[in-house]
Structures are given as C-alpha cells and as structure tokens.
mmCIF file of C-alpha atoms and ligand atoms in Angstrom:
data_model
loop_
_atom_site.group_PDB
_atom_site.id
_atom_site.type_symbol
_atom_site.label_atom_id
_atom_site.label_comp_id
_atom_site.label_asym_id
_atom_site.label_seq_id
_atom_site.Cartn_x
_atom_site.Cartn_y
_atom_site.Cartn_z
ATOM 1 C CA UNK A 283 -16.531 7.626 11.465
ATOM 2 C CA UNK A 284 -20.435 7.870 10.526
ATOM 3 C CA UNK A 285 -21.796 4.654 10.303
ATOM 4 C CA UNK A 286 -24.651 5.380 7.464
ATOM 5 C CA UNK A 287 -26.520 2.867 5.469
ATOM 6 C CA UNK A 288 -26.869 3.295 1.370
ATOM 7 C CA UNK A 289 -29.581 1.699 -0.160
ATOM 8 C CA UNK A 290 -28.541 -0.035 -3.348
ATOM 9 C CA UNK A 291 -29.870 0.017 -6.537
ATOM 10 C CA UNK A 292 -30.208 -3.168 -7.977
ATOM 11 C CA UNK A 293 -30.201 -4.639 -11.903
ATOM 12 C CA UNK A 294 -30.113 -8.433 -11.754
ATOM 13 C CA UNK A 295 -28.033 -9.756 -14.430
ATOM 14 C CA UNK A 296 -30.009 -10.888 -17.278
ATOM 15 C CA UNK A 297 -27.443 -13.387 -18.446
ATOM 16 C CA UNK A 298 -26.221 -15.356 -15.362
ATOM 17 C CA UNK A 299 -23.385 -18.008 -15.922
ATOM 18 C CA UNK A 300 -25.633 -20.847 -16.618
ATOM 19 C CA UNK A 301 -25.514 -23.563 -13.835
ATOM 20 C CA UNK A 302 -23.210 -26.503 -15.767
ATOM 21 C CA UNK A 303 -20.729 -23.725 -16.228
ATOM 22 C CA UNK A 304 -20.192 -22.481 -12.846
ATOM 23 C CA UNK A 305 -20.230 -25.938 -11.695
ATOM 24 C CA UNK A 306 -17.892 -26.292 -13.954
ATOM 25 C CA UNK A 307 -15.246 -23.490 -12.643
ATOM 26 C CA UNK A 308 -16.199 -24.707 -9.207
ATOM 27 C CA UNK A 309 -14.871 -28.096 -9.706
ATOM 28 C CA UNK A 310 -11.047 -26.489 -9.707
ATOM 29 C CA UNK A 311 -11.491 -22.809 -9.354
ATOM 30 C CA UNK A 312 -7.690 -22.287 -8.800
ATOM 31 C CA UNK A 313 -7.269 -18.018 -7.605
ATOM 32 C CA UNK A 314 -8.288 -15.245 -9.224
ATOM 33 C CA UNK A 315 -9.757 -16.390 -12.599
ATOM 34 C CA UNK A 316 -13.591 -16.585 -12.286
ATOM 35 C CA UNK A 317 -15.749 -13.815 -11.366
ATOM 36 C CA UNK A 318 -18.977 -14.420 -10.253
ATOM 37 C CA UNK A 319 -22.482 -12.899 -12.308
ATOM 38 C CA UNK A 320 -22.451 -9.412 -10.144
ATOM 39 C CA UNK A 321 -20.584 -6.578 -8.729
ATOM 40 C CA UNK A 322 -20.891 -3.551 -6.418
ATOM 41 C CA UNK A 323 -20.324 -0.056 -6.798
ATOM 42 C CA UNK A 324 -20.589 3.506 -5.007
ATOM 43 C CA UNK A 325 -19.197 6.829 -6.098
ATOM 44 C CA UNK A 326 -17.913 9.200 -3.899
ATOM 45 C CA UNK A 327 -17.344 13.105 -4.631
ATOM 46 C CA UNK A 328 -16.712 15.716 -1.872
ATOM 47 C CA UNK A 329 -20.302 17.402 -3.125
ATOM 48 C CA UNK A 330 -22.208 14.212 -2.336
ATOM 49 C CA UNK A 331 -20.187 11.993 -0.155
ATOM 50 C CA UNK A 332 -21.276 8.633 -0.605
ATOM 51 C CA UNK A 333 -23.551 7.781 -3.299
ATOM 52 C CA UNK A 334 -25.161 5.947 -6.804
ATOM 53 C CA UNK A 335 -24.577 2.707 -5.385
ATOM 54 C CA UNK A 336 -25.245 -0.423 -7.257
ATOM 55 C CA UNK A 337 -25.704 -3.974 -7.831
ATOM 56 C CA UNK A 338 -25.350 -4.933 -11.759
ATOM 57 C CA UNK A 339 -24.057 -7.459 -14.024
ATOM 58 C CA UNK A 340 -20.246 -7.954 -13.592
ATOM 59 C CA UNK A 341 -18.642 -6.440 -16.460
ATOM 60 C CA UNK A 342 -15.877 -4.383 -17.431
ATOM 61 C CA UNK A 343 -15.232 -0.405 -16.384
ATOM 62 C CA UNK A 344 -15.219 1.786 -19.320
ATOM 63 C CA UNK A 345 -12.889 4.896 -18.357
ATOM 64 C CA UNK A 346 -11.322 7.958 -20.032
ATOM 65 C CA UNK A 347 -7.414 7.483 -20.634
ATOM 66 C CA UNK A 348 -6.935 10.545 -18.826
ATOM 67 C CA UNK A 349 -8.475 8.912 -15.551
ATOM 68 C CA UNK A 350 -6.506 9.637 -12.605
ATOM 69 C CA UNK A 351 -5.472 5.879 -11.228
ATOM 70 C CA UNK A 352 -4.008 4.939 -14.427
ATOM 71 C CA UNK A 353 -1.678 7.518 -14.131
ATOM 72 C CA UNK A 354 -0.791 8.238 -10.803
ATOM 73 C CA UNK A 355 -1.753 4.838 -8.831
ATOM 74 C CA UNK A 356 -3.965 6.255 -5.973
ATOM 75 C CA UNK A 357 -6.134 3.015 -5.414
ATOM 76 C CA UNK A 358 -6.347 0.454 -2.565
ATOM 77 C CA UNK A 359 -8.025 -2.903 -1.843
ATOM 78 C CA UNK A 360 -8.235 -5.694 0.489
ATOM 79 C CA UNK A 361 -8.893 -9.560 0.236
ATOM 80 C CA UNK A 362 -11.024 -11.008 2.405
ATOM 81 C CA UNK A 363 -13.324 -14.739 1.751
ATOM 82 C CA UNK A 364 -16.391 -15.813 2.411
ATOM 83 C CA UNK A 365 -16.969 -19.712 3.306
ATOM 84 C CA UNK A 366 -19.655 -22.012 3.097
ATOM 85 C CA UNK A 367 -20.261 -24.835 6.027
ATOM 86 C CA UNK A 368 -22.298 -27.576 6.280
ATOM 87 C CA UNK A 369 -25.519 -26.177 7.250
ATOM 88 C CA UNK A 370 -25.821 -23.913 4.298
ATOM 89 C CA UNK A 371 -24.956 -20.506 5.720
ATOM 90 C CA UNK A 372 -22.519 -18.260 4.476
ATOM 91 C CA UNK A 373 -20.221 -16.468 6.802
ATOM 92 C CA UNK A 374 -16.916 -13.998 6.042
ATOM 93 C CA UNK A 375 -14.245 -13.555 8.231
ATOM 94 C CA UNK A 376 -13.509 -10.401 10.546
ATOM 95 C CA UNK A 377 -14.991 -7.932 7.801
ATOM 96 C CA UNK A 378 -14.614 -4.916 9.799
ATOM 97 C CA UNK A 379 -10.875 -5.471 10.744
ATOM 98 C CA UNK A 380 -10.291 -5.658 6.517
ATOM 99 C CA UNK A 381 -13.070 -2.237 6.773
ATOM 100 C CA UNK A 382 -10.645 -0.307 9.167
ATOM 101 C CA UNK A 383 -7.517 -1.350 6.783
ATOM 102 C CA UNK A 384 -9.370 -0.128 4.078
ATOM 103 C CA UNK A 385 -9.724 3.350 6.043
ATOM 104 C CA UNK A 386 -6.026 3.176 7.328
ATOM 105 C CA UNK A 387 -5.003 2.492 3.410
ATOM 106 C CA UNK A 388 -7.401 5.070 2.332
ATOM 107 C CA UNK A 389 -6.068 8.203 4.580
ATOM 108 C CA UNK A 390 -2.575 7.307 3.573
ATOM 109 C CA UNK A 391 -3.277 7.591 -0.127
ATOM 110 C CA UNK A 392 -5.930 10.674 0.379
ATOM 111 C CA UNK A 393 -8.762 8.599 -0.659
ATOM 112 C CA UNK A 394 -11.848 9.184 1.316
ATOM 113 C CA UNK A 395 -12.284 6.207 4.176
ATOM 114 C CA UNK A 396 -15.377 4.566 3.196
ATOM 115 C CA UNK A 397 -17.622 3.621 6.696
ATOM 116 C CA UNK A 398 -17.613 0.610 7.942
ATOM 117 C CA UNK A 399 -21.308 -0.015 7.362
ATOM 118 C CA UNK A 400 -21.165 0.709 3.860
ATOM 119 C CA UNK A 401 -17.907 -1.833 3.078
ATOM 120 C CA UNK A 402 -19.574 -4.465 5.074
ATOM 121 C CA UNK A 403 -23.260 -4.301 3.649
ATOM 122 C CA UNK A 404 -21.447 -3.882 -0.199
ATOM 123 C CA UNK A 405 -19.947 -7.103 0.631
ATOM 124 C CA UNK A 406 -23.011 -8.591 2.076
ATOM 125 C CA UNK A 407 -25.191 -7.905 -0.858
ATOM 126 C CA UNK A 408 -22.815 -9.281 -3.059
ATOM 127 C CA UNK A 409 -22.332 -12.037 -1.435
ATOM 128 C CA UNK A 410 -26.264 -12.788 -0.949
ATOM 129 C CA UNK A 411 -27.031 -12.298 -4.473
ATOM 130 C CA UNK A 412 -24.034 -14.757 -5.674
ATOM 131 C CA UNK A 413 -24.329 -17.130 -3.231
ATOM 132 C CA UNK A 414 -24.544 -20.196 -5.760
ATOM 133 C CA UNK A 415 -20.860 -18.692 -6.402
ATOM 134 C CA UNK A 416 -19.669 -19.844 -2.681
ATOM 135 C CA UNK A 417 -17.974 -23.397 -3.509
ATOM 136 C CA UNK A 418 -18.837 -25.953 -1.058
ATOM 137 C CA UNK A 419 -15.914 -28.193 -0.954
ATOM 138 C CA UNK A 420 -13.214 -28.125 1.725
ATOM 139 C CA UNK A 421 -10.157 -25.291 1.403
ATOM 140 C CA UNK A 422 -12.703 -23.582 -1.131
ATOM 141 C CA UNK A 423 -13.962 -20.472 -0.378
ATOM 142 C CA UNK A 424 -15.714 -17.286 -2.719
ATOM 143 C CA UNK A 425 -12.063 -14.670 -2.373
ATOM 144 C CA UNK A 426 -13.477 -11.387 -2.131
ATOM 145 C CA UNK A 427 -11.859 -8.261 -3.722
ATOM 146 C CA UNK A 428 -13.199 -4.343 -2.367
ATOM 147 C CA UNK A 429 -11.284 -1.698 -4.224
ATOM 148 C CA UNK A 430 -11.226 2.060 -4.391
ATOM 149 C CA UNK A 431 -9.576 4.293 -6.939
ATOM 150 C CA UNK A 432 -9.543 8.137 -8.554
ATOM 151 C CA UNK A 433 -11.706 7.877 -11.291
ATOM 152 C CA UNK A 434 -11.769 11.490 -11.761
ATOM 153 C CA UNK A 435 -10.292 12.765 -15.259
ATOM 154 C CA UNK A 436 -7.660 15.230 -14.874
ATOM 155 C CA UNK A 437 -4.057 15.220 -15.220
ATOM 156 C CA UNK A 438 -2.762 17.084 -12.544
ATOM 157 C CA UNK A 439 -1.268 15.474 -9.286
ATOM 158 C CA UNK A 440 -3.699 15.792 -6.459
ATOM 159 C CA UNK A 441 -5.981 13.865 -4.609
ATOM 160 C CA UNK A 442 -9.213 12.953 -7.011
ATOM 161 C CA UNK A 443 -12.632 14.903 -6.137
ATOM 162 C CA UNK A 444 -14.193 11.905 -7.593
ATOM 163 C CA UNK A 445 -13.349 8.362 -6.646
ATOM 164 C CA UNK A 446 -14.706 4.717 -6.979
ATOM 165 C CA UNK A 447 -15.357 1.949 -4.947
ATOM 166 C CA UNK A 448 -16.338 -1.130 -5.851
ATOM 167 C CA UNK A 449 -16.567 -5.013 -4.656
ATOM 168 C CA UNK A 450 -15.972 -8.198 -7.056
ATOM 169 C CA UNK A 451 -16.004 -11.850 -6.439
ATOM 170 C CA UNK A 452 -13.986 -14.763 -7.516
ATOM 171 C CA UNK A 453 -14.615 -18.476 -6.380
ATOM 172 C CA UNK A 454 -11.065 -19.813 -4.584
ATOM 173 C CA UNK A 455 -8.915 -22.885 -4.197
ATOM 174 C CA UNK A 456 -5.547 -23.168 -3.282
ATOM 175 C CA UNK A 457 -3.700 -20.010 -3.870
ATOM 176 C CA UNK A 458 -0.290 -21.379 -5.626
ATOM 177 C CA UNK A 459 -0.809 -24.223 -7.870
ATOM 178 C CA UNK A 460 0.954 -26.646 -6.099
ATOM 179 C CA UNK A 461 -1.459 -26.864 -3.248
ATOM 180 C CA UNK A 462 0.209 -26.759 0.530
ATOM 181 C CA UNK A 463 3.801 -27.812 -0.788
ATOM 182 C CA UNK A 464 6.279 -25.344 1.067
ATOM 183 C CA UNK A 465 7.332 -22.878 -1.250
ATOM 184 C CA UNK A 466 10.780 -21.509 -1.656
ATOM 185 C CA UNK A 467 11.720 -17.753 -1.197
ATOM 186 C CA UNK A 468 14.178 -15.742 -2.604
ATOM 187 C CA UNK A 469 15.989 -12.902 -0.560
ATOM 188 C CA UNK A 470 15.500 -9.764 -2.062
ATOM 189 C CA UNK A 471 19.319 -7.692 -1.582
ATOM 190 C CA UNK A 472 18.678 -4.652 -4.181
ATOM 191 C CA UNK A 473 15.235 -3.813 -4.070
ATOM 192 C CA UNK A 474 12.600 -3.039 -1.457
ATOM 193 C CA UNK A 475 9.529 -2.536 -0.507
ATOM 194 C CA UNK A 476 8.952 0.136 1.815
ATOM 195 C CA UNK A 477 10.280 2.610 4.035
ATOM 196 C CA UNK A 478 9.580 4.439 7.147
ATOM 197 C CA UNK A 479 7.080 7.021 6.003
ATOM 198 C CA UNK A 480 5.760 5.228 2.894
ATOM 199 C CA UNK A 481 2.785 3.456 2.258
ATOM 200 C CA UNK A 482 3.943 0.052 3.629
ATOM 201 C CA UNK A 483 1.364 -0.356 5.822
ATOM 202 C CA UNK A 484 -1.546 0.564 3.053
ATOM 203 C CA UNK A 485 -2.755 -2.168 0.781
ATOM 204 C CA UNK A 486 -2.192 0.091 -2.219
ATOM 205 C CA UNK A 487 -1.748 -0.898 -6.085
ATOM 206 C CA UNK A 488 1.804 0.654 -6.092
ATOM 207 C CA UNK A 489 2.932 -1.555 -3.432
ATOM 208 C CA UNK A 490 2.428 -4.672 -5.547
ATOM 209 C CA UNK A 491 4.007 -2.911 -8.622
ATOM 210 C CA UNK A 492 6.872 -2.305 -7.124
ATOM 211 C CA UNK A 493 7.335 -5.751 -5.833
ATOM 212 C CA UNK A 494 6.904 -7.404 -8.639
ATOM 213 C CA UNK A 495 10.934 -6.902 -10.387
ATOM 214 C CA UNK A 496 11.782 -8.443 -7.254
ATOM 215 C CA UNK A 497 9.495 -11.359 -7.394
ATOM 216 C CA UNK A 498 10.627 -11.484 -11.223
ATOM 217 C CA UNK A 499 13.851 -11.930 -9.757
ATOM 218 C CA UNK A 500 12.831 -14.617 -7.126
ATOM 219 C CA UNK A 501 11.229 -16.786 -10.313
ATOM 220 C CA UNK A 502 14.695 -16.506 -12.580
ATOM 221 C CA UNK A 503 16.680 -18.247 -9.537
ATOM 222 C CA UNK A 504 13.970 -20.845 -8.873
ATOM 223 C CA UNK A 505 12.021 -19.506 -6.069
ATOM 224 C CA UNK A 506 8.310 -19.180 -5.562
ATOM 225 C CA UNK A 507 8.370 -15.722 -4.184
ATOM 226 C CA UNK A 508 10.291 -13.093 -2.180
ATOM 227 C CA UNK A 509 11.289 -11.834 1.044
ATOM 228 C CA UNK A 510 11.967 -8.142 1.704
ATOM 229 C CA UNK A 511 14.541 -6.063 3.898
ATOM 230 C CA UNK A 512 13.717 -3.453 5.467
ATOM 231 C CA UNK A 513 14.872 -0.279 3.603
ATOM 232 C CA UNK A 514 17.477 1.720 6.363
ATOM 233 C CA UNK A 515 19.758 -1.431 7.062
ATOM 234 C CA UNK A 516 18.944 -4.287 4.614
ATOM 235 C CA UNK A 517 18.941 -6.775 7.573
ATOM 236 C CA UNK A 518 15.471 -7.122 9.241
ATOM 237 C CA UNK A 519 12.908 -9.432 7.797
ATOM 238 C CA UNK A 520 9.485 -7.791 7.014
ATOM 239 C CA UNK A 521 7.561 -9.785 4.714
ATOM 240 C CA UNK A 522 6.843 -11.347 1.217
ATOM 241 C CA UNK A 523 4.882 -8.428 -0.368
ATOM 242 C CA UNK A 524 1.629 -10.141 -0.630
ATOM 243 C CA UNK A 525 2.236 -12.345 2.512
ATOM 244 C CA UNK A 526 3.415 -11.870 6.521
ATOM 245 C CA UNK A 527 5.882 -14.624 8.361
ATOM 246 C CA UNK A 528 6.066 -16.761 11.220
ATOM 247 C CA UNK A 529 9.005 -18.195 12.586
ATOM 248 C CA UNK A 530 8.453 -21.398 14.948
ATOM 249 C CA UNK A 531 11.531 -22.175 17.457
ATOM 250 C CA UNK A 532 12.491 -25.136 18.879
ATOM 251 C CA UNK A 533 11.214 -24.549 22.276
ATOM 252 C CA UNK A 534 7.662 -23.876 20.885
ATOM 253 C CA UNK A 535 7.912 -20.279 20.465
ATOM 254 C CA UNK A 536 6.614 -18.506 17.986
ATOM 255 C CA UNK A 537 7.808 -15.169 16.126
ATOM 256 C CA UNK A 538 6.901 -12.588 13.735
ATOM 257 C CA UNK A 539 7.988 -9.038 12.503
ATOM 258 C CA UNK A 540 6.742 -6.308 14.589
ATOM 259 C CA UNK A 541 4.453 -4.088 12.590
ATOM 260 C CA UNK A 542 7.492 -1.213 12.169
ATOM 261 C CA UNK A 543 5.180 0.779 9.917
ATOM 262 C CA UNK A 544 6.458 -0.919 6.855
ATOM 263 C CA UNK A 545 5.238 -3.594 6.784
ATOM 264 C CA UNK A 546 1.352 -4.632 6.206
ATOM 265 C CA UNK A 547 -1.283 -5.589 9.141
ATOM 266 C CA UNK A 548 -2.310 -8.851 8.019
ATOM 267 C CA UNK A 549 -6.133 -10.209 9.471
ATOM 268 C CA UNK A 550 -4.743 -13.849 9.239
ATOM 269 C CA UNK A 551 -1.290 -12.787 10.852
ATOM 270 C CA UNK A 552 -3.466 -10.859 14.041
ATOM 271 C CA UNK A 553 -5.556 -13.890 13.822
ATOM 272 C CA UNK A 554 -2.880 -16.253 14.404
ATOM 273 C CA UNK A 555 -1.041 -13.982 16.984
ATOM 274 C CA UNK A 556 -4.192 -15.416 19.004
ATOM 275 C CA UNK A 557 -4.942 -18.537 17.525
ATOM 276 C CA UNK A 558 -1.001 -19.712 18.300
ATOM 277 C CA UNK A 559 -1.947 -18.580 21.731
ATOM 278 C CA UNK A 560 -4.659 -20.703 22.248
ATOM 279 C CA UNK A 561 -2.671 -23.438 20.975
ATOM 280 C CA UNK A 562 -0.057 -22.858 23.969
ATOM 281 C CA UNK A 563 2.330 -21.536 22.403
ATOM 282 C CA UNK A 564 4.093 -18.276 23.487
ATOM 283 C CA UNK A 565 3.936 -15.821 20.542
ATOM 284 C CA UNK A 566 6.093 -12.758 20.170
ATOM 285 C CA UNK A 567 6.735 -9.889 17.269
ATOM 286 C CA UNK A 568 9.842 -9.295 17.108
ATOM 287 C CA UNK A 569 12.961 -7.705 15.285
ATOM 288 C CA UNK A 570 14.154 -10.742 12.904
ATOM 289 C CA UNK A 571 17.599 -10.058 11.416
ATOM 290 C CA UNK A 572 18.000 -11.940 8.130
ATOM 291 C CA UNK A 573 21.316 -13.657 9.268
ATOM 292 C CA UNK A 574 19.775 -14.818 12.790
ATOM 293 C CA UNK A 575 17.173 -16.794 10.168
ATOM 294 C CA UNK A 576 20.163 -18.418 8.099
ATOM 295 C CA UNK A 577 21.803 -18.956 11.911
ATOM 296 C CA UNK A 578 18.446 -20.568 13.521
ATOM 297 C CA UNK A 579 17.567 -23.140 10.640
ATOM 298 C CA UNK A 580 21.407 -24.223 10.505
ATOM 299 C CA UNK A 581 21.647 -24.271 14.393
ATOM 300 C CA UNK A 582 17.979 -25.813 14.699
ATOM 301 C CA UNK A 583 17.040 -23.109 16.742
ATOM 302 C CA UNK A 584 14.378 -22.347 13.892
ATOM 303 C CA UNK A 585 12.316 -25.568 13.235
ATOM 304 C CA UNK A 586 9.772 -24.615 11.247
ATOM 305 C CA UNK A 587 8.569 -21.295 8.755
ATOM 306 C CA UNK A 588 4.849 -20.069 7.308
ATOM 307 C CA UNK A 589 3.669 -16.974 5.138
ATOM 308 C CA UNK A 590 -0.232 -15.831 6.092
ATOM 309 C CA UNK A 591 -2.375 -14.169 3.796
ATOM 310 C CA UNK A 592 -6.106 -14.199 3.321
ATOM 311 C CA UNK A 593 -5.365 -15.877 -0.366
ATOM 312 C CA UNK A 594 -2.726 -17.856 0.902
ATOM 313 C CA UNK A 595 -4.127 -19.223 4.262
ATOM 314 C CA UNK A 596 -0.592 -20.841 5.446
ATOM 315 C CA UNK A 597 1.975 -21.804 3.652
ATOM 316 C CA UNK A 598 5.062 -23.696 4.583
ATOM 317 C CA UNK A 599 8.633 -22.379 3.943
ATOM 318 C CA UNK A 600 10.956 -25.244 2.433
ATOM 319 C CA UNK A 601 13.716 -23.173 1.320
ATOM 320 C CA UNK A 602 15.314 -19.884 1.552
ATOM 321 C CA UNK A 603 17.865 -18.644 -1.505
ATOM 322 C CA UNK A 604 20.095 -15.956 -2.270
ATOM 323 C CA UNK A 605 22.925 -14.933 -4.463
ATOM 324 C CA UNK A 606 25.480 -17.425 -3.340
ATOM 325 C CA UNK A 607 23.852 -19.831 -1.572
ATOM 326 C CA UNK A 608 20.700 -21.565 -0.616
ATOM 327 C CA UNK A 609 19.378 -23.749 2.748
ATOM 328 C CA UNK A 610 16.735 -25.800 2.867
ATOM 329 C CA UNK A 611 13.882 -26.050 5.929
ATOM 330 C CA UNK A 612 12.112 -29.370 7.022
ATOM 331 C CA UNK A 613 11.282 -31.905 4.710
ATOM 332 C CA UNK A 614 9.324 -31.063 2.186
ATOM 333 C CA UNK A 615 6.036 -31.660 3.744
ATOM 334 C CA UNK A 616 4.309 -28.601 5.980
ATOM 335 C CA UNK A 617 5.689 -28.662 9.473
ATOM 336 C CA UNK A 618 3.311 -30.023 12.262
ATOM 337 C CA UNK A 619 2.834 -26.904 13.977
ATOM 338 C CA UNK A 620 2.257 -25.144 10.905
ATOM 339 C CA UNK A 621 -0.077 -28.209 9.570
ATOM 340 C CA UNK A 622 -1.512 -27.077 13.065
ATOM 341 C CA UNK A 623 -2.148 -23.023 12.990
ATOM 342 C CA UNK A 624 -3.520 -23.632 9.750
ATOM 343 C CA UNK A 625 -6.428 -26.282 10.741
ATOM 344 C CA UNK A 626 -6.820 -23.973 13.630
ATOM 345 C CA UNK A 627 -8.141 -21.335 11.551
ATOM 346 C CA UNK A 628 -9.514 -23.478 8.294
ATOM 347 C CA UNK A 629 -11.695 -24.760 10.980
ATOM 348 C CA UNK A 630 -13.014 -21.799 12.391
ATOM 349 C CA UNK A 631 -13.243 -20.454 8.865
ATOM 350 C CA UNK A 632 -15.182 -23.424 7.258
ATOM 351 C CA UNK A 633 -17.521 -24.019 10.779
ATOM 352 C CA UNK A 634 -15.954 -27.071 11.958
ATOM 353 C CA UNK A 635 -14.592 -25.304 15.327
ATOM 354 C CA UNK A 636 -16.092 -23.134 17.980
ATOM 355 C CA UNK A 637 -15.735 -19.297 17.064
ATOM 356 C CA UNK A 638 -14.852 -18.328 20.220
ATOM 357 C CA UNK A 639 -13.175 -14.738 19.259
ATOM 358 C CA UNK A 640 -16.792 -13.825 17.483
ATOM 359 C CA UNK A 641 -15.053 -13.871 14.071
ATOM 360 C CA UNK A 642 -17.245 -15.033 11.820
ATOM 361 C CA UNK A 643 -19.663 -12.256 10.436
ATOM 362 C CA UNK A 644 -23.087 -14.140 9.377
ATOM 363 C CA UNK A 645 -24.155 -13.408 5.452
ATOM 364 C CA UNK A 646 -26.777 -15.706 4.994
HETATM 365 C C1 COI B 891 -4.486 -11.520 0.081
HETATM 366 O O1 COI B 891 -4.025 -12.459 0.714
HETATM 367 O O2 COI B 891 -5.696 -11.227 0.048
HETATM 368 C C2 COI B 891 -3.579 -10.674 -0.665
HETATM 369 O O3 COI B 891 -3.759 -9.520 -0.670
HETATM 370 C C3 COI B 891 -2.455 -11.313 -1.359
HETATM 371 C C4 COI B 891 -2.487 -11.183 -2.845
HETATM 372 C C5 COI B 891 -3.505 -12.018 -3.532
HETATM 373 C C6 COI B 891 -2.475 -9.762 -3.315
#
C-alpha cells in the first residue's frame, strides 16, 4: 500500500453554526444528529487514482438518480471518535486499525482501498478545523464517520470507475438513550446476517440493511436490539449487527466469538481482548453456542454480558428474549467487571490513564 500525501483544498465555511448554537447541541448531543460546520472529500477514478480533495462547508451531495450506490449498495464506512482531555488536545483512537478495515471492507466490495495516510490526514484536517465541535464533558466525544461509495452513473452491475470518499463529523453522547442501562436483546431464529463467503467481515451499507427486519423484529417483542446466528447451523453466537459480545464467567474468564469470517473485527472488541488482559483476566474467542448462553446464565456459569462498539463503548446485557421465553442477567445495573472494561478504556480514551499500547493518535 503507497503511503502518499494529498494536499487539500480548502473553502472555510462562510456560515459556521454560530457559537450559542453549538453550545447548544453540545449540552446533550445524543448520536448521530449534529454535524459539525465541515466535511472532507476525495475522488478516486482508475485514470487519476486519488484526487480533488477537499475541505468545504458541510452540506448535502447532489447526485444523479442513476448513481451507482443507490442502486446496487457498493459503499463502506467506519466509526471511529475523537476525544478531548483536560489539557486541551485532541486525540482519536487507533485510526489506522479503522484505516486497514476500511481497506479490508473496500477489497471485498471492489472499491479501491484508500492509503492509510490519506484516511488518517482526511480525518485529521477535519478534525483540526472543527475542533470547537469536540465536546468537553465526560463520555462525550466528536463520533467520526469516513465513507466510500460508487458515485459513478451507470446502470450496469460492475465495480464503479469512479468512486467517493468522504469524512463527516457528529458531536456524541451516549449511544442509546437510556444511557449505560443494560439493554435487552432479542434472538434472531429466521434471519441472518452473514455467511461464510459474504461480506460479514466488511463494514458495508448492505450489512446494516439487511439487519434491520431483524432488529424491527427485536423492537415489536420489547428488546433493544438483536443477536445473530450464524448462517450454516443457527446455533453459534456472532454478534448484534452494529455491536461484538463478551461473555464474563464465573471464574473470571472472559469470552468472545472467534472472528469466523462472518462476523465484524471490532477496534473496541481487539482493544478489550488486551485491555481484559491487563486487568487479569484470562480472555479467550471462542465458539459460543446459543443454548450454552441460556445454560451459563441459568447455571451461573455466565455472570455477566457486554456489546462493544465504537458508538456504543460498553453496554451491559440485562436480558436475552426469544419466541417462547425470556431470562434475565444481573440486576439491572452494569456488572462490575463490565463497569470495569469500560473505565479501562473511557480512561485511556478521555486521557485519564496511561496509554501504554500507543493508542491514542495526537490531532491537536
Ligand atoms: C460503530 O460503533 O461505530 C458502529 O458502526 C455502530 C453503528 C453506529 C453503525
């Protein structure tokens, strides 16, 4: 992979939100519904490679209806945040691991992998110019969204010769309105999510489409989202759709699905393979049959349950449902060793702890 700079072209934008505003939306941000005054952009066409890339007012993408991505979903993105701490710098956290996703996703949907460089100064820039955007209270953080899609205009199926990239910005709190309450989930028995030899492993559009009937289906029976089987046998556990698992054991262990090929690399779920480590606890991926979940909370072997996601942090389990029958997990508060794994990495996030794995990626 070539690691070449791009120099940017930037057009400040002449109408910034004015400052009582985005105070304003600061105050209680909530996910994904604030955008910040600027975006990023860079074309790519096999002619060219890499090019016209930009800095400009935020604002929305006029395209042809006969644009490839709305018909045929080739387009990726990732989620990644950047955090403010006390001495005023601004820091994001293991950009390049979210940078070689973003090539993984790319190859697997024919997209051209953008270099590492270029992601990580796109972000940078972005990030620099908005930095009034970064909130400054704790659990807040500026959630960053890089995406890439065909935006060439043709209706036949094939990979686009010209394709878009760009990065937005939206200040963060708490991902699911109710804060760190656990959250219930909803076993998923007719539909899934991805099979051996799909895109799984990508963080593609399509992926989330087809997830959402399911997590329709989650809301109707009174759960907050939805757990997926794998495809062949409908018994292993692989994850939420927009979030990985962790099972904690009685003995201190800690599990979570081995990365089959269907199931997405998550930064915070790598991160906490070796932040549970450091903790002491012994950490293992696994195989995790559905019915040896039911069996551990019953028997007590299973104490304690978390999704991971970059929007989501950690969030607590309470309950697990499904046609016929339902079982609860702890007590309605977020376990202590959960409550633990997630200081572990708020704290490195936000500054308050060493960064001892050289994480955090200096902005400004
Ligand atoms: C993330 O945690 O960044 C995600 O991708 C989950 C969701 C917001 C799509």
């Amino acid at each position: 992979m070539t690691t070449v700079g791009l120099d940017f072209h930037i057009t400040p934008n002449p109408a910034p939100a004015p400052e009582a505003r985005r105070a304003d939306i600061l105050a209680d941000p909530g996910f994904g519904k604030y955008f910040t005054d600027h975006m990023v952009s860079v074309t790519w066409t096999p002619q060219q490679g890499w090019h016209d890339a930009s800095l400009r007012p935020y604002g929305p993408i006029s395209m042809d209806p006969a644009t490839a991505v709305i018909h045929y979903a080739q387009s990726i993105f990732e989620g990644l945040k950047a955090y403010r701490h006390d001495d005023g710098s601004i820091v994001t956290f293991r950009p390049e691991q979210n940078a070689a996703r973003f090539q993984r996703s790319a190859k697997r949907l024919a997209l051209p992998e953008l270099p590492t460089q270029i992601f990580v100064d796109a972000i940078d820039l972005l990030v620099r110019t908005d930095a009034a955007w970064v909130p400054t209270r704790a659990e807040q953080s500026l959630y960053l969204r890089p995406f890439m899609f065909a935006s060439e205009v043709f209706l036949g199926v094939k990979p686009a010769s010209h394709v878009s990239f760009y990065v937005i910005a939206s200040p963060a709190g708490a991902y699911f309105a109710k804060g760190l309450k656990p959250v219930s989930i909803w076993i998923s028995e007719e539909y899934t999510r991805a099979a051996l030899g799909g895109t799984g492993a990508a963080k593609c559009a399509g992926n989330y489409a087809a997830s959402l009937v399911a997590q329709q289906e989650a809301i109707e029976n009174g759960c907050d989202q939805v757990v997926f089987l794998d495809a062949v046998e409908r018994k292993w556990v692989e994850e939420l759709g927009g979030m990985n698992l962790y099972f904690v054991h009685a003995d201190g262990r800690i599990e979570t699905p081995t990365l089959t090929g269907s199931i997405l690399e998550g930064v915070t779920r790598d991160s906490i393979l070796t932040l549970a480590a450091d903790l002491g606890h012994e950490v293992v991926e696994n195989r995790i049959a559905i019915d040896d979940w039911r069996a551990g909370v019953s028997s007590g072997e299973i104490v304690e349950v978390f999704a991971c996601g970059t929007a989501a942090v950690v969030t607590p389990v309470g309950k697990l449902a499904w046609r016929g029958g339902e079982l609860a997990m702890g007590d309605g508060e977020p376990g202590p060793v959960t409550s633990k794994i997630r200081n572990a990495l708020l704290a490195i996030q936000h500054g308050h702890a060493e960064d001892k794995h050289g994480w955090l990626h200096k902005v400004v």
